[in-house]
XYZ file of C-alpha atoms in Angstrom:
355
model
C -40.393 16.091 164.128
C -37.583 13.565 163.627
C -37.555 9.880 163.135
C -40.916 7.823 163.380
C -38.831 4.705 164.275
C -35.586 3.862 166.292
C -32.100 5.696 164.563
C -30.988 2.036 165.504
C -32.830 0.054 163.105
C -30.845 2.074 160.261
C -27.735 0.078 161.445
C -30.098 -3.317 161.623
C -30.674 -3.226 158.149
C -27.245 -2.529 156.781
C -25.363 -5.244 159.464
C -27.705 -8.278 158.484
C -27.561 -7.643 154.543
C -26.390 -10.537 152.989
C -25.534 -11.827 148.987
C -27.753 -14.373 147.630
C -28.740 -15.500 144.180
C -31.768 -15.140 142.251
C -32.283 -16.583 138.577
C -28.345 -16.480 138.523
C -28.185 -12.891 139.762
C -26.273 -11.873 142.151
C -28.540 -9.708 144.584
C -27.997 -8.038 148.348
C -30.768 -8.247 150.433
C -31.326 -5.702 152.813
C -33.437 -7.309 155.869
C -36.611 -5.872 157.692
C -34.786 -4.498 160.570
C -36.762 -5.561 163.194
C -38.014 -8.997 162.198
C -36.037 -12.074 161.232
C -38.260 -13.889 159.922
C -38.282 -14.647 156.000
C -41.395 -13.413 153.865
C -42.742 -10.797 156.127
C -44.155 -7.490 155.147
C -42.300 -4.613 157.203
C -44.695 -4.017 160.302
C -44.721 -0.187 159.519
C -45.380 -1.276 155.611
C -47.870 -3.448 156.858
C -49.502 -1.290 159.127
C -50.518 1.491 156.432
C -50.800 -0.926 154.284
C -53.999 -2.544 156.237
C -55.322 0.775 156.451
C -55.476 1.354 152.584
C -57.080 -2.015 152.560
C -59.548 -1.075 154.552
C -59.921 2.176 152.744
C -59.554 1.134 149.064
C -63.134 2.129 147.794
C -61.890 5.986 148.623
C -58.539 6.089 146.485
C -58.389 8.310 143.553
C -59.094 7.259 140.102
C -56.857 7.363 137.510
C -59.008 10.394 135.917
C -58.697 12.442 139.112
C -55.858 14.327 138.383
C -56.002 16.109 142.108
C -56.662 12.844 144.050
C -53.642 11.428 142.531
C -51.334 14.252 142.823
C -52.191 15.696 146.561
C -51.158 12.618 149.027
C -51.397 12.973 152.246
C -50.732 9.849 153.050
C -47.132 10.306 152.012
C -45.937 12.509 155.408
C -42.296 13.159 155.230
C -39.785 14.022 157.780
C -36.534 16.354 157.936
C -33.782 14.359 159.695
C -30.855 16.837 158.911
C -27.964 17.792 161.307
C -27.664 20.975 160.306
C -28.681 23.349 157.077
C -28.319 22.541 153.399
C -28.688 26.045 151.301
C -31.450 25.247 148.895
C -31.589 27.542 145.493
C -34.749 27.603 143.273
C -33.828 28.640 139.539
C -36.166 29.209 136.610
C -34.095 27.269 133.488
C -34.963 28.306 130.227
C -35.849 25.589 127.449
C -36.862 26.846 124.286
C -40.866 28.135 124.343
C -40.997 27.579 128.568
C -38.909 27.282 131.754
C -38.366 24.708 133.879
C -38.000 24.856 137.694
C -35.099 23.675 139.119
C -34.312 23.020 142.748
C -30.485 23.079 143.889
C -29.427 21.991 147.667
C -25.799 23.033 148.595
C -24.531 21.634 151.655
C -22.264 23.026 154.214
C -19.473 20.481 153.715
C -19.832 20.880 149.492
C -16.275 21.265 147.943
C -15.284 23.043 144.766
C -15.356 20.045 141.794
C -17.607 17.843 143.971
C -20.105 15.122 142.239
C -23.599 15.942 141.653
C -26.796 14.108 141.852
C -29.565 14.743 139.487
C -32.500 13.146 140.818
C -35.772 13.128 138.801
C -38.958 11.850 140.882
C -41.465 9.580 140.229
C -44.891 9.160 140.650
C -46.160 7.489 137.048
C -45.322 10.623 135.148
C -48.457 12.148 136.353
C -47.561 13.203 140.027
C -44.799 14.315 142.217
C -43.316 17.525 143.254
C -40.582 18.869 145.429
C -42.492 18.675 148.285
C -42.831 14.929 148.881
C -39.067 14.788 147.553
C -37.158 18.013 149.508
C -36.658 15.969 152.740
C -34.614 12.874 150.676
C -32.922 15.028 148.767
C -31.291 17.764 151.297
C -30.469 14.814 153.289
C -28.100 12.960 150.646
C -26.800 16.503 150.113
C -25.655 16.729 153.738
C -24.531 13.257 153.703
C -22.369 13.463 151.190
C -21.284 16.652 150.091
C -22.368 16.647 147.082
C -24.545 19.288 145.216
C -28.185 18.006 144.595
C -30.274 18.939 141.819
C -34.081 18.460 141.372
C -36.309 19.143 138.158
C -39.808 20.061 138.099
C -40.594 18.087 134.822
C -44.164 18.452 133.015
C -46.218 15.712 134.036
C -48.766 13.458 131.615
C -51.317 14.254 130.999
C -51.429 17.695 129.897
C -47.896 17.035 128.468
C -47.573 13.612 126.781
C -44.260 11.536 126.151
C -41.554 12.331 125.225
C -41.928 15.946 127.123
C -41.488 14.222 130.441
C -37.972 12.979 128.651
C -36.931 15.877 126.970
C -37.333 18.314 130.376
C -34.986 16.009 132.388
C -32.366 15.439 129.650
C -32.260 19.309 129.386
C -32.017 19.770 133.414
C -28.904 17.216 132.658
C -27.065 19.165 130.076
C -27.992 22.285 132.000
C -26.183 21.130 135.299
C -23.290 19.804 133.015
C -23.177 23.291 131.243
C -23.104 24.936 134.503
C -20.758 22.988 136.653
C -18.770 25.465 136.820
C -21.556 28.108 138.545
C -22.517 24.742 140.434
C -19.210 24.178 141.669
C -19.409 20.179 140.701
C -17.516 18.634 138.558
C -19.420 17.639 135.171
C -17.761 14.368 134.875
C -19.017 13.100 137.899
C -22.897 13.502 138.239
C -25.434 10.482 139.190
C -28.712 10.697 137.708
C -31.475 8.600 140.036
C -34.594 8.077 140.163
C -37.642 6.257 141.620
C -40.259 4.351 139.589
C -40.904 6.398 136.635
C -37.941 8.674 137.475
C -36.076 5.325 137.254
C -37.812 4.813 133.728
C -36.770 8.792 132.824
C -33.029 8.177 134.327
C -32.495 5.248 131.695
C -33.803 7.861 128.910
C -30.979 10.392 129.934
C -28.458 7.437 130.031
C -29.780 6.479 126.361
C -29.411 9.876 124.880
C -26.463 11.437 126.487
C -24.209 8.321 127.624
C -21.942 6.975 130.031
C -20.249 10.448 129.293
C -22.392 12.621 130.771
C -23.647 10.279 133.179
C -21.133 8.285 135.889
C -23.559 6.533 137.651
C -27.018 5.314 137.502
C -28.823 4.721 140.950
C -32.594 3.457 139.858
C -35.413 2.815 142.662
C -37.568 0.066 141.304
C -37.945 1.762 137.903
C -40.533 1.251 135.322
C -38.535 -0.701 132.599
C -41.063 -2.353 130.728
C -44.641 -0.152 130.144
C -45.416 -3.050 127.796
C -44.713 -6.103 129.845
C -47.221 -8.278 131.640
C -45.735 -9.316 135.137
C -48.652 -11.975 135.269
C -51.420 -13.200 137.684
C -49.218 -15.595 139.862
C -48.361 -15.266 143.148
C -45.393 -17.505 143.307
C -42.451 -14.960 143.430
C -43.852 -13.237 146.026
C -44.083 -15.233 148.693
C -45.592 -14.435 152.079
C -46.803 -15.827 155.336
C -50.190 -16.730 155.886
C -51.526 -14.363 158.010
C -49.700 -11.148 155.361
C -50.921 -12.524 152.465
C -53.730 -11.081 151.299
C -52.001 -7.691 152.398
C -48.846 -8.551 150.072
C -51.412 -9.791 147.365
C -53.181 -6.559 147.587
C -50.477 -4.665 147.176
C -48.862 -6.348 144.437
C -52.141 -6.149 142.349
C -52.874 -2.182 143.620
C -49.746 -1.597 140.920
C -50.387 -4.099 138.220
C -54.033 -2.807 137.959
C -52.446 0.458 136.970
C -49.901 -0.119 133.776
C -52.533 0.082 131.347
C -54.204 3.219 131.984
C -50.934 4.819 132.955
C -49.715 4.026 129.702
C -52.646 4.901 128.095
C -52.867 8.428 129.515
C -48.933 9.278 129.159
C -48.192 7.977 125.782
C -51.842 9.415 124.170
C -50.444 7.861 121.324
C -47.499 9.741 120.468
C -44.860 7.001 121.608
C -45.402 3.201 121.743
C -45.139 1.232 125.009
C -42.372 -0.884 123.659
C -39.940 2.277 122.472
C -36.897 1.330 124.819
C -36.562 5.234 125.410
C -39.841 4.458 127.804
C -39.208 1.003 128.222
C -35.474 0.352 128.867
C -35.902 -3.473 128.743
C -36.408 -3.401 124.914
C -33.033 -1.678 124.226
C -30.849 -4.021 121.958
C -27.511 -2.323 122.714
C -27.002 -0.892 126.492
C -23.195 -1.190 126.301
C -22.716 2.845 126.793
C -24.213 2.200 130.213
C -22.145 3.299 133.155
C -22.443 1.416 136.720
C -25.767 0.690 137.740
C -27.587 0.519 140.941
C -30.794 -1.365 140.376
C -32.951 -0.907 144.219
C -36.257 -3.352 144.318
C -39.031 -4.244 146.643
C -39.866 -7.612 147.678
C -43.235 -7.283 146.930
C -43.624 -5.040 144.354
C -44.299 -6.765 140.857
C -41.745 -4.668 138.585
C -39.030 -6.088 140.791
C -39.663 -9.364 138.274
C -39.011 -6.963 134.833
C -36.163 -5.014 136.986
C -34.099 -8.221 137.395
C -34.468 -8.800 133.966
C -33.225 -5.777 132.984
C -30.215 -6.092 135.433
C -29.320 -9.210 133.833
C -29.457 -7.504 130.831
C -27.517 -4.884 131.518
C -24.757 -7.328 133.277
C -24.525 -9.759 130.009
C -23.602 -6.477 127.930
C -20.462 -5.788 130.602
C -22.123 -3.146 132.067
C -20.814 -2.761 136.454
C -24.674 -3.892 138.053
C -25.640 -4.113 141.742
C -29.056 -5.242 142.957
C -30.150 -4.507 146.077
C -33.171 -6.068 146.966
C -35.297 -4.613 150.411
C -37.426 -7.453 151.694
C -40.481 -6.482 153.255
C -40.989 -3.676 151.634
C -43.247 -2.539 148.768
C -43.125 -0.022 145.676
C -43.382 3.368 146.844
C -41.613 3.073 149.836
C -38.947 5.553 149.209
C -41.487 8.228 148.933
C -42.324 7.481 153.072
C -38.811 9.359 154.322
C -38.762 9.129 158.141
C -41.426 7.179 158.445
C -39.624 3.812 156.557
C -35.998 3.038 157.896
C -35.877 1.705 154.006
C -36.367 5.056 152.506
C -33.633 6.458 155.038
C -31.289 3.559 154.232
C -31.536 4.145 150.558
C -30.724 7.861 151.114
C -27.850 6.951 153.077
C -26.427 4.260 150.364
C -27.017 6.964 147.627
C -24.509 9.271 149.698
C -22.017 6.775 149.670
C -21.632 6.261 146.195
C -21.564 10.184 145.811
C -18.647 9.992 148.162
C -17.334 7.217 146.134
C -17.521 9.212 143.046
C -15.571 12.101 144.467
C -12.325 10.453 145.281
C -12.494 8.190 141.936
């Protein structure tokens, strides 16, 4: 199966984007493709998102470690041309392994960049499997190799182990460029949520030379912050509301005991490796790409932090996608969004080869 909505819609979002400012940000906002009016929930977003409304009293609890990580309400879909060689290796790091997942495409050339994306899913969930379909796609896209680490997830494995496994699946594909075929000056780390939180740790310990670009989904950038009880940034119309309200509290509700259950007391909420927004200095930051949600509350700390970042010199773009949610990356095929992202992700790949 292909494409749950119409190919054309990709081109809808992308030809009514437009620069505005927010808080004396610059920011592109990426329109809901098929609706012009301002303040509306995405009618596919809003769709599922009325039936986890009505279904709320059967999501998993933060203590069920299976109900969190098997979501089937996450379907994916390939949307590839053609094939993209994928390549599972076993990396060794020190007392264990970690598995690595490598997609080649057709079109790769020798010294090409390389993307090293590391998922989210609150540190406690995620796998290749809801990921795969994103990732071969940018591959094919852009001709650039793709790599994917299986990092432990909290709780069995509290911070900083989530850290520490991507930073070595970084110096890994940077050791081996050469086997890779990329060329180790030219890799993007990304990631989504908490991958977006784990992306900023790499940048932190390994710097703007090891890492050429940035690309962050809505990442986690301040465990410790409070993004409040009001309403009034997220504005919505009447008849959405409570569906945009409902969402926006479904995450705040779950800082604490995601914090709580990854940190176990080993690392505070406010160490800047876990919460980039605390970081004093962030000038050995290369370009940025900070992605948020309309109506998703750390879009509030992520403009901060892209402020931030900007005031220290550092090359930011924020690209805001109204209608839309946290999470919806993770809905490939299914959410135009998630596609468009994908596609955007490819370009600066392509950007970074002829640079």
């Amino acid at each position: 199966m292909g494409r749950q909505y119409d190919e054309a819609l990709i081109g809808a979002i992308s030809g009514r984007s437009f620069i505005t400012e927010k808080r004396g940000l610059e920011v592109q906002i990426r329109p809901v493709p098929d609706d012009e009016r301002e303040h509306v929930l995405d009618p596919r977003i809003l769709e599922v998102s009325r039936k986890k409304m009505r279904n709320v009293s059967m999501s998993p609890s933060w203590t069920s470690l299976i109900g969190m990580r098997h979501r089937p309400d996450k379907p994916t879909y390939r949307l590839l041309d053609g094939e993209v060689q994928r390549d599972e290796v076993l990396m060794e790091a020190a007392d264990r392994y970690i598995d690595l997942f490598v997609w080649t495409p057709p079109n790769h050339k020798e010294a090409s960049p390389a993307l090293v994306y590391l998922h989210g899913g609150a540190f406690m969930a995620g796998n290749v499997l809801q990921f795969e379909h994103q990732l071969e796609f940018i591959a094919e896209k852009s001709g650039a190799v793709v790599v994917y680490p299986e990092y432990r997830l909290a709780p069995e494995t509290a911070f900083p182990g989530q850290i520490e496994d991507c930073v070595l699946a970084l110096d890994y594909v940077r050791e081996h460029a050469g086997d890779l075929g990329i060329d180790p000056h030219k890799i993007m780390v990304a990631g989504d949520s908490a991958g977006g939180s784990l992306t900023n740790a790499c940048v932190q310990l390994r710097g703007a030379g090891a890492v050429a670009h940035a690309f962050e989904i809505y990442p986690e950038v301040d465990l410790a912050g409070e993004q409040g009880e009001g309403y009034e940034d997220f504005p919505a119309i009447a008849d959405q509301e409570d569906v945009a309200r409902f969402r926006i509290d479904h995450l705040r509700d779950s800082d604490g005991p995601m914090v709580e259950l990854c940190a176990h007391g080993k690392m505070s909420p406010h160490d800047p490796l876990i919460s980039a927004l605390m970081l004093e200095d962030c000038t050995d930051f290369p370009p940025v790409t900070i992605v948020t949600s309309e109506y998703d509350p750390l879009r509030i700390p992520d403009e901060k932090w892209a402020t931030k970042l900007r005031s220290s010199g550092i090359d930011v773009e924020v690209i805001e996608y109204a209608g839309c949610d946290h999470g919806f990356f993770d809905h490939f095929g299914v959410y135009p969004q998630s596609e468009d992202v994908c596609l955007l992700m490819a370009e600066k790949l392509k950007e970074m080869a002829v640079q």
